[in-house]
Amino acid sequence: MKIGVISDIHSNLFYFKEVLNTLKEQSLDSIYCLGDLVGYYDQPNDVINLLRENKIICIKGNHDKYLINELSFDKDRDVFYRISEQRQEVSQNNKDYLKSLPDCLDIEILDKRFFMTHSLPSDTETYLNDINQLDREFLKDFDYYLYGHTHRCNLQYHYGTCVLNPGSVGQPRDYNASPSYAVIDLSRETISTYRVPVDTETYITKLGDLNLDERVVNNLRRGRLDS
């Protein structure tokens, strides 16, 4: 039994297609997305459609909640979040789909108990930057705690629980410009993380006509810290 784990696509269909092609080579039994399907980039409808077509199991992230008005946000940040614009763009059918998504999943796979969320157990906005933020009593009931939101790939063990962030598909922030994902092989009890090469400059050129905030574009160029 092998499962793929992705997060934080943020309307970046260009990267998502590359990641999905690689995922399909892994002979996976299922794929889970830990939220933030929308926001920032250029093709929210197409991203949602592709997730649905491929039966990828999704939960809500904070940007998804912003778009469907389940969370408020600082309107000064909308210049790069692009939520107001995407509210006009995303179809009603896809908005209804976002509304139908759970905030988290508590499931068992091959006798292993998973908790999947966008960040903290009941908080999609606060960044989980230190796994000591997680309550020991909460974690002890789970074999795996999967989260996203930071856009940084991370794998640690905390009180015997595997705590995994697969990183970001649409906007990596860990000084590596390539999108990332993870695969959990429950039969072999292994966890692997992967980077997918993408043509960043081609995508940036494609975005040129949208006049995006330069911070959103420059985030795609984040490379090694010493570069």
Backbone as numpy.savetxt, mean C-alpha at the origin, in Angstrom:
# Nx Ny Nz CAx CAy CAz Cx Cy Cz
1.14 -22.87 0.39 0.28 -21.67 0.39 1.17 -20.43 0.39
1.05 -19.61 -0.66 1.84 -18.39 -0.78 0.91 -17.20 -0.97
1.14 -16.14 -0.22 0.35 -14.92 -0.38 1.26 -13.75 -0.70
0.79 -12.88 -1.57 1.49 -11.65 -1.87 0.92 -10.51 -1.05
1.78 -9.56 -0.68 1.36 -8.43 0.13 1.88 -7.14 -0.51
0.96 -6.22 -0.82 1.33 -4.92 -1.38 0.64 -3.82 -0.58
1.05 -2.58 -0.81 0.41 -1.45 -0.14 0.71 -0.16 -0.87
-0.08 0.86 -0.59 0.19 2.24 -0.98 0.49 2.38 -2.48
-0.53 2.07 -3.29 -0.40 2.21 -4.74 -0.57 3.67 -5.17
-1.47 4.38 -4.53 -1.66 5.82 -4.73 -1.87 6.21 -6.20
-2.77 5.48 -6.88 -3.20 5.84 -8.23 -2.10 5.72 -9.28
-0.99 5.08 -8.91 0.15 4.94 -9.82 0.01 3.63 -10.60
-0.76 3.68 -11.67 -0.99 2.49 -12.48 0.28 2.03 -13.17
1.11 2.96 -13.56 2.36 2.64 -14.28 3.20 1.67 -13.45
3.41 1.98 -12.17 4.19 1.10 -11.30 3.40 -0.17 -10.95
2.11 0.00 -10.70 1.30 -1.13 -10.27 1.29 -2.25 -11.32
1.21 -1.89 -12.58 1.23 -2.91 -13.63 2.52 -3.71 -13.59
3.65 -3.04 -13.39 4.94 -3.74 -13.32 4.99 -4.68 -12.12
4.52 -4.20 -10.99 4.51 -5.03 -9.79 3.58 -6.23 -9.96
2.40 -5.98 -10.53 1.44 -7.06 -10.70 1.97 -8.14 -11.65
2.66 -7.73 -12.70 3.26 -8.70 -13.62 4.24 -9.60 -12.88
5.01 -9.02 -11.98 5.97 -9.80 -11.21 5.27 -10.71 -10.20
4.24 -10.20 -9.57 3.46 -11.01 -8.64 2.87 -12.24 -9.32
2.41 -12.06 -10.56 1.80 -13.17 -11.27 2.78 -14.28 -11.61
4.07 -13.97 -11.55 5.09 -14.99 -11.79 5.38 -15.83 -10.55
4.79 -15.44 -9.41 5.13 -16.07 -8.13 4.23 -17.25 -7.76
3.26 -17.58 -8.59 2.32 -18.68 -8.30 1.66 -18.51 -6.93
1.05 -17.35 -6.73 0.45 -17.02 -5.45 -0.97 -17.55 -5.34
-1.37 -17.85 -4.12 -2.75 -18.27 -3.87 -3.67 -17.07 -3.69
-3.14 -15.97 -3.19 -3.94 -14.75 -3.02 -3.00 -13.57 -2.84
-3.55 -12.37 -3.07 -2.79 -11.13 -2.90 -3.63 -10.19 -2.03
-2.96 -9.55 -1.08 -3.62 -8.60 -0.19 -2.99 -7.22 -0.38
-3.85 -6.19 -0.39 -3.39 -4.80 -0.45 -3.78 -4.09 0.83
-2.81 -3.45 1.47 -2.99 -2.88 2.80 -3.40 -1.41 2.78
-4.05 -0.99 1.70 -4.66 0.34 1.70 -3.92 1.39 0.90
-4.55 2.55 0.80 -4.11 3.69 -0.01 -4.02 3.32 -1.48
-5.18 2.99 -2.00 -5.32 2.72 -3.43 -5.24 4.01 -4.22
-5.71 5.13 -3.63 -5.88 6.38 -4.35 -4.98 7.48 -3.75
-5.12 8.69 -4.32 -4.33 9.83 -3.88 -3.08 10.00 -4.73
-2.54 11.21 -4.75 -1.25 11.59 -5.34 -1.18 11.57 -6.87
-1.34 10.41 -7.50 -0.97 10.30 -8.91 -2.16 10.27 -9.87
-2.05 9.65 -11.01 -2.87 10.04 -12.15 -4.00 9.10 -12.55
-4.07 7.85 -12.04 -5.07 6.93 -12.58 -5.78 6.13 -11.48
-6.53 6.81 -10.62 -7.19 6.10 -9.52 -8.22 5.08 -9.98
-9.02 5.43 -10.98 -10.03 4.48 -11.46 -9.38 3.22 -12.02
-8.34 3.39 -12.81 -7.69 2.24 -13.44 -7.01 1.35 -12.41
-6.45 1.96 -11.37 -5.85 1.17 -10.29 -6.92 0.34 -9.59
-8.03 0.99 -9.24 -9.11 0.26 -8.55 -9.66 -0.84 -9.44
-9.85 -0.54 -10.71 -10.37 -1.54 -11.63 -9.44 -2.75 -11.73
-8.14 -2.50 -11.79 -7.18 -3.60 -11.91 -7.15 -4.44 -10.64
-7.25 -3.81 -9.50 -7.33 -4.55 -8.24 -8.55 -5.45 -8.23
-9.68 -4.91 -8.65 -10.93 -5.68 -8.65 -10.89 -6.82 -9.67
-10.36 -6.53 -10.85 -10.27 -7.56 -11.89 -9.42 -8.75 -11.45
-8.39 -8.46 -10.67 -7.47 -9.51 -10.24 -7.81 -10.08 -8.87
-8.99 -9.68 -8.37 -9.50 -10.22 -7.10 -8.49 -10.07 -5.96
-7.83 -8.93 -5.95 -6.90 -8.62 -4.86 -7.71 -8.13 -3.66
-7.45 -8.69 -2.52 -8.21 -8.39 -1.30 -7.64 -7.13 -0.67
-8.48 -6.11 -0.51 -8.00 -4.80 -0.07 -8.65 -4.36 1.24
-7.94 -3.49 1.94 -8.49 -2.76 3.08 -8.33 -1.27 2.80
-8.97 -0.45 3.62 -8.90 1.00 3.44 -7.62 1.56 4.06
-7.04 2.55 3.36 -6.00 3.39 3.92 -6.55 4.78 4.20
-5.73 5.65 4.74 -6.21 6.99 5.07 -6.63 7.77 3.84
-5.92 7.62 2.72 -6.30 8.36 1.51 -7.61 7.85 0.93
-7.84 6.57 1.04 -9.13 6.03 0.61 -10.26 6.62 1.45
-10.01 6.75 2.74 -11.01 7.33 3.64 -11.20 8.82 3.37
-10.12 9.51 3.01 -10.27 10.92 2.65 -11.20 11.06 1.45
-10.99 10.22 0.45 -11.74 10.35 -0.79 -13.23 10.11 -0.58
-13.59 9.18 0.30 -15.01 8.87 0.52 -15.56 9.56 1.76
-14.81 10.57 2.24 -15.27 11.42 3.35 -15.46 10.67 4.67
-14.69 9.64 4.89 -14.72 8.97 6.19 -13.70 9.59 7.15
-12.74 10.33 6.61 -11.77 11.07 7.41 -11.60 12.45 6.80
-11.40 13.45 7.64 -11.07 14.78 7.14 -9.56 14.93 7.07
-9.11 15.92 6.31 -7.67 16.15 6.20 -7.43 17.63 5.99
-6.19 18.03 6.21 -5.79 19.42 6.05 -5.89 19.80 4.57
-6.79 20.71 4.25 -7.02 21.06 2.85 -5.80 21.71 2.20
-4.89 22.25 3.00 -3.66 22.80 2.44 -2.79 21.71 1.81
-3.02 20.47 2.22 -2.24 19.35 1.68 -2.84 18.78 0.40
-4.00 19.29 0.03 -4.67 18.74 -1.15 -3.93 19.08 -2.44
-3.04 20.04 -2.39 -2.26 20.39 -3.57 -1.43 19.20 -4.03
-1.02 18.34 -3.09 -0.32 17.13 -3.52 -1.10 15.85 -3.24
-2.03 15.86 -2.29 -2.90 14.69 -2.12 -3.81 14.49 -3.33
-4.32 15.59 -3.89 -5.22 15.58 -5.05 -6.53 14.83 -4.77
-6.99 14.86 -3.54 -8.21 14.15 -3.18 -9.45 14.81 -3.79
-9.52 16.13 -3.72 -10.69 16.82 -4.27 -10.84 16.54 -5.76
-9.73 16.56 -6.48 -9.76 16.27 -7.91 -10.18 14.83 -8.16
-9.66 13.92 -7.36 -9.98 12.51 -7.57 -11.41 12.17 -7.16
-11.99 12.93 -6.26 -13.41 12.73 -5.94 -14.27 12.95 -7.17
-13.85 13.86 -8.02 -14.59 14.11 -9.26 -14.31 13.04 -10.31
-13.13 12.48 -10.25 -12.69 11.53 -11.28 -13.15 10.10 -11.02
-13.12 9.67 -9.78 -13.42 8.28 -9.46 -14.90 8.00 -9.65
-15.21 6.92 -10.33 -16.60 6.58 -10.63 -17.37 6.27 -9.35
-18.69 6.41 -9.41 -19.51 6.09 -8.25 -19.38 4.62 -7.88
-19.28 3.78 -8.89 -19.11 2.35 -8.64 -17.83 2.07 -7.85
-16.76 2.76 -8.20 -15.51 2.57 -7.47 -15.53 3.24 -6.10
-16.25 4.33 -5.97 -16.42 4.92 -4.64 -17.18 3.95 -3.72
-18.21 3.33 -4.27 -18.96 2.34 -3.49 -18.07 1.17 -3.10
-17.18 0.79 -4.01 -16.23 -0.28 -3.70 -15.32 0.13 -2.53
-14.80 1.35 -2.59 -13.94 1.82 -1.49 -14.70 1.82 -0.17
-15.94 2.25 -0.21 -16.76 2.27 1.01 -16.98 0.87 1.57
-16.99 -0.12 0.69 -17.26 -1.49 1.12 -16.05 -2.16 1.77
-14.88 -1.56 1.62 -13.67 -2.20 2.13 -13.60 -2.12 3.65
-13.07 -3.15 4.29 -12.91 -3.10 5.75 -11.72 -2.23 6.14
-11.73 -1.77 7.39 -10.58 -1.02 7.91 -9.41 -1.95 8.21
-9.70 -3.20 8.51 -8.66 -4.16 8.85 -9.19 -5.57 8.61
-8.30 -6.54 8.63 -8.68 -7.94 8.51 -8.03 -8.73 9.65
-8.80 -9.58 10.25 -8.33 -10.52 11.28 -8.70 -11.90 10.75
-7.73 -12.59 10.15 -8.04 -13.84 9.46 -7.02 -14.92 9.80
-7.42 -16.16 9.56 -6.52 -17.30 9.71 -6.24 -17.92 8.35
-4.97 -18.20 8.10 -4.54 -18.88 6.89 -3.59 -19.99 7.31
-3.93 -21.21 6.99 -3.12 -22.37 7.39 -2.76 -22.34 8.88
-3.77 -22.10 9.69 -3.61 -22.09 11.15 -2.73 -20.96 11.67
-2.42 -19.99 10.82 -1.68 -18.81 11.26 -2.65 -17.63 11.29
-2.61 -16.87 12.38 -3.54 -15.75 12.52 -2.86 -14.46 12.08
-3.54 -13.75 11.18 -3.04 -12.50 10.60 -3.88 -11.33 11.06
-3.23 -10.22 11.37 -3.92 -8.94 11.49 -3.36 -8.04 10.41
-4.24 -7.54 9.54 -3.84 -6.68 8.43 -4.53 -5.34 8.58
-3.74 -4.27 8.53 -4.27 -2.93 8.73 -3.39 -1.95 7.95
-3.82 -0.71 7.87 -3.00 0.26 7.14 -1.86 0.80 8.00
-2.08 0.89 9.30 -1.02 1.38 10.19 -1.18 0.77 11.58
-1.75 1.52 12.50 -2.02 0.99 13.83 -3.36 0.27 13.83
-3.64 -0.57 14.82 -4.86 -1.38 14.79 -6.16 -0.62 14.56
-6.27 0.57 15.11 -7.52 1.34 14.94 -7.22 2.78 14.52
-6.13 2.98 13.79 -5.69 4.33 13.43 -4.94 4.25 12.11
-5.57 4.72 11.02 -4.92 4.64 9.71 -3.98 5.80 9.43
-3.98 6.84 10.28 -3.20 8.04 9.99 -1.86 8.13 10.71
-1.79 7.65 11.94 -0.54 7.73 12.71 0.47 6.74 12.13
1.70 7.20 11.91 2.73 6.34 11.34 3.27 5.37 12.38
3.38 4.12 12.00 4.00 3.11 12.84 5.49 3.09 12.49
6.24 3.99 13.12 7.67 4.11 12.85 8.51 3.27 13.80
7.94 2.84 14.90 8.64 2.05 15.90 7.70 0.95 16.35
8.09 -0.30 16.19 7.17 -1.38 16.52 6.87 -1.47 18.00
7.62 -0.74 18.82 7.26 -0.67 20.24 5.95 0.10 20.45
5.47 0.77 19.41 4.15 1.40 19.49 3.04 0.36 19.59
3.34 -0.87 19.18 2.33 -1.94 19.20 2.24 -2.55 20.58
1.02 -2.75 21.01 0.77 -3.28 22.35 1.09 -4.78 22.41
1.85 -5.16 23.41 2.25 -6.55 23.55 1.05 -7.47 23.72
0.08 -7.05 24.52 -1.10 -7.88 24.77 -1.90 -8.08 23.49
-1.92 -7.06 22.64 -2.62 -7.19 21.36 -1.88 -8.16 20.44
-0.57 -8.01 20.35 0.21 -8.80 19.40 0.24 -10.28 19.74
0.16 -10.61 21.00 0.39 -12.01 21.40 -0.60 -12.99 20.77
-1.73 -12.49 20.28 -2.73 -13.37 19.69 -2.51 -13.59 18.19
-1.48 -12.93 17.63 -1.29 -12.99 16.18 0.09 -13.54 15.82
0.11 -14.27 14.71 1.38 -14.74 14.15 2.00 -13.70 13.23
1.12 -12.93 12.57 1.58 -11.92 11.61 0.80 -10.62 11.82
1.53 -9.51 11.80 0.92 -8.18 11.81 1.42 -7.49 10.54
0.51 -7.21 9.60 0.87 -6.60 8.33 0.32 -5.19 8.25
1.16 -4.24 7.84 0.74 -2.84 7.78 1.47 -2.13 6.64
1.03 -0.94 6.31 1.64 -0.13 5.27 1.89 1.28 5.78
1.48 2.28 4.99 1.41 3.69 5.37 2.76 4.42 5.38
3.83 3.81 5.87 5.12 4.50 5.92 5.81 4.54 4.56
5.39 3.68 3.65 6.02 3.54 2.33 7.45 3.01 2.45
7.76 2.37 3.56 9.10 1.83 3.78 9.00 0.34 4.09
9.72 -0.46 3.33 9.73 -1.90 3.54 10.40 -2.21 4.88
9.77 -3.09 5.68 10.29 -3.40 7.01 9.82 -4.78 7.43
10.73 -5.56 7.99 10.41 -6.89 8.50 11.11 -7.08 9.84
10.31 -7.26 10.90 10.86 -7.46 12.24 9.99 -8.47 13.00
10.55 -8.99 14.06 9.78 -9.85 14.95 9.66 -9.15 16.30
8.45 -9.15 16.83 8.16 -8.41 18.07 7.30 -9.29 18.96
7.84 -9.69 20.09 7.12 -10.59 21.01 6.65 -11.86 20.29
7.48 -12.33 19.36 7.16 -13.56 18.65 6.25 -13.40 17.45
5.79 -12.18 17.19 4.92 -11.90 16.04 5.75 -11.31 14.90
5.52 -11.80 13.70 6.16 -11.22 12.53 5.44 -9.92 12.17
6.16 -8.81 12.19 5.61 -7.50 11.84 6.20 -7.10 10.49
5.34 -6.99 9.48 5.80 -6.81 8.11 5.13 -5.63 7.44
5.95 -4.77 6.85 5.48 -3.71 5.96 6.10 -3.99 4.59
5.28 -4.21 3.56 5.84 -4.55 2.24 6.41 -3.35 1.49
6.32 -2.15 2.07 6.73 -0.95 1.37 5.62 -0.44 0.46
5.97 0.38 -0.50 4.98 1.03 -1.34 5.13 0.63 -2.80
3.99 0.40 -3.44 3.97 0.19 -4.89 4.13 1.53 -5.61
3.38 2.54 -5.19 3.27 3.76 -5.98 4.21 4.88 -5.64
4.78 4.87 -4.42 5.64 5.98 -4.02 6.62 5.53 -2.92
7.66 4.78 -3.27 8.62 4.33 -2.26 9.27 5.51 -1.54
9.49 5.35 -0.24 10.11 6.42 0.55 11.30 5.91 1.37
11.90 4.81 0.97 13.00 4.26 1.76 14.33 4.35 1.01
14.51 5.47 0.31 15.75 5.73 -0.42 16.05 4.65 -1.43
15.01 4.14 -2.04 15.11 3.22 -3.16 13.94 3.55 -4.06
14.20 3.93 -5.28 13.13 4.41 -6.16 12.26 3.29 -6.70
12.64 2.04 -6.48 11.88 0.92 -7.02 10.75 0.52 -6.08
9.56 0.26 -6.61 8.46 -0.23 -5.78 8.78 -1.60 -5.19
8.10 -1.92 -4.10 8.40 -3.18 -3.41 7.12 -3.91 -3.04
7.28 -5.20 -2.77 6.19 -6.03 -2.26 6.80 -7.19 -1.49
5.95 -7.98 -0.84 6.42 -9.11 -0.05 5.63 -10.36 -0.41
6.25 -11.50 -0.21 5.59 -12.79 -0.38 5.82 -13.63 0.87
4.73 -14.13 1.42 4.80 -15.02 2.58 4.47 -16.43 2.11
5.41 -17.33 2.28 5.21 -18.74 1.92 4.94 -19.50 3.22
3.68 -19.75 3.49 3.31 -20.37 4.75 3.70 -21.85 4.81
3.80 -22.49 3.67 4.18 -23.90 3.66 5.64 -24.07 4.06
6.48 -23.14 3.63 7.91 -23.19 3.94 8.29 -22.30 5.11
7.32 -21.48 5.56 7.55 -20.53 6.64 8.69 -19.57 6.31
8.60 -18.98 5.11 9.58 -18.00 4.68 8.87 -16.71 4.27
9.59 -15.60 4.38 9.10 -14.30 3.96 10.16 -13.67 3.08
9.77 -13.21 1.91 10.70 -12.58 0.98 10.16 -11.22 0.56
11.05 -10.25 0.42 10.68 -8.94 -0.10 11.36 -8.74 -1.44
10.69 -8.01 -2.32 11.17 -7.85 -3.69 11.10 -6.39 -4.11
12.03 -6.01 -4.97 12.01 -4.72 -5.65 11.76 -4.95 -7.13
11.00 -4.05 -7.73 10.65 -4.19 -9.14 11.21 -2.99 -9.90
12.11 -3.20 -10.84 12.65 -2.08 -11.62 11.55 -1.41 -12.44
11.54 -0.10 -12.41 10.59 0.67 -13.20 11.33 1.82 -13.88
10.76 2.30 -14.97 11.34 3.43 -15.69 10.75 4.71 -15.12
11.37 5.18 -14.06 10.83 6.33 -13.33 10.73 7.57 -14.21
11.75 7.84 -15.00 11.75 9.06 -15.79 10.66 9.04 -16.87
10.38 7.87 -17.42 9.29 7.77 -18.39 7.96 8.12 -17.73
7.77 7.63 -16.52 6.53 7.93 -15.81 6.45 9.41 -15.45
7.54 9.98 -15.02 7.56 11.40 -14.68 7.22 12.24 -15.92
7.77 11.86 -17.05 7.45 12.56 -18.30 5.95 12.45 -18.60
5.40 11.27 -18.38 3.97 11.05 -18.60 3.12 11.95 -17.70
3.63 12.21 -16.50 2.90 13.05 -15.55 3.00 14.54 -15.87
3.88 14.89 -16.78 4.21 16.29 -17.02 3.03 17.18 -17.30
2.07 16.70 -18.05 0.92 17.53 -18.44 -0.05 17.79 -17.30
0.10 17.09 -16.19 -0.83 17.25 -15.07 -0.46 18.39 -14.14
0.76 18.93 -14.31 1.23 20.02 -13.46 1.14 19.67 -11.97
1.63 18.47 -11.64 1.61 18.05 -10.24 2.58 18.87 -9.41
2.28 18.96 -8.12 3.20 19.60 -7.19 4.57 18.91 -7.29
5.63 19.70 -7.33 6.97 19.13 -7.55 7.37 18.14 -6.46
6.80 18.26 -5.26 7.13 17.32 -4.19 6.61 15.91 -4.53
5.47 15.84 -5.18 4.90 14.55 -5.55 5.76 13.89 -6.63
6.27 14.69 -7.55 7.14 14.17 -8.61 8.49 13.77 -8.03
9.06 14.64 -7.21 10.39 14.37 -6.66 10.41 13.15 -5.75
9.28 12.85 -5.12 9.21 11.65 -4.29 9.51 10.39 -5.09
9.21 10.41 -6.38 9.47 9.25 -7.22 10.96 9.07 -7.50
11.74 10.13 -7.30 13.18 10.08 -7.60 14.02 9.74 -6.38
13.40 9.48 -5.25 14.18 9.21 -4.04 15.06 7.99 -4.25
16.37 8.23 -4.17 17.32 7.13 -4.34 18.10 6.89 -3.07
19.31 6.40 -3.22 20.15 6.12 -2.06 20.45 7.41 -1.30
20.60 7.29 0.00 20.82 8.46 0.85 22.08 9.22 0.44
23.09 8.49 -0.08 24.36 9.13 -0.40 24.43 9.56 -1.87
23.29 9.51 -2.60 23.33 9.90 -3.99 23.03 11.39 -4.16
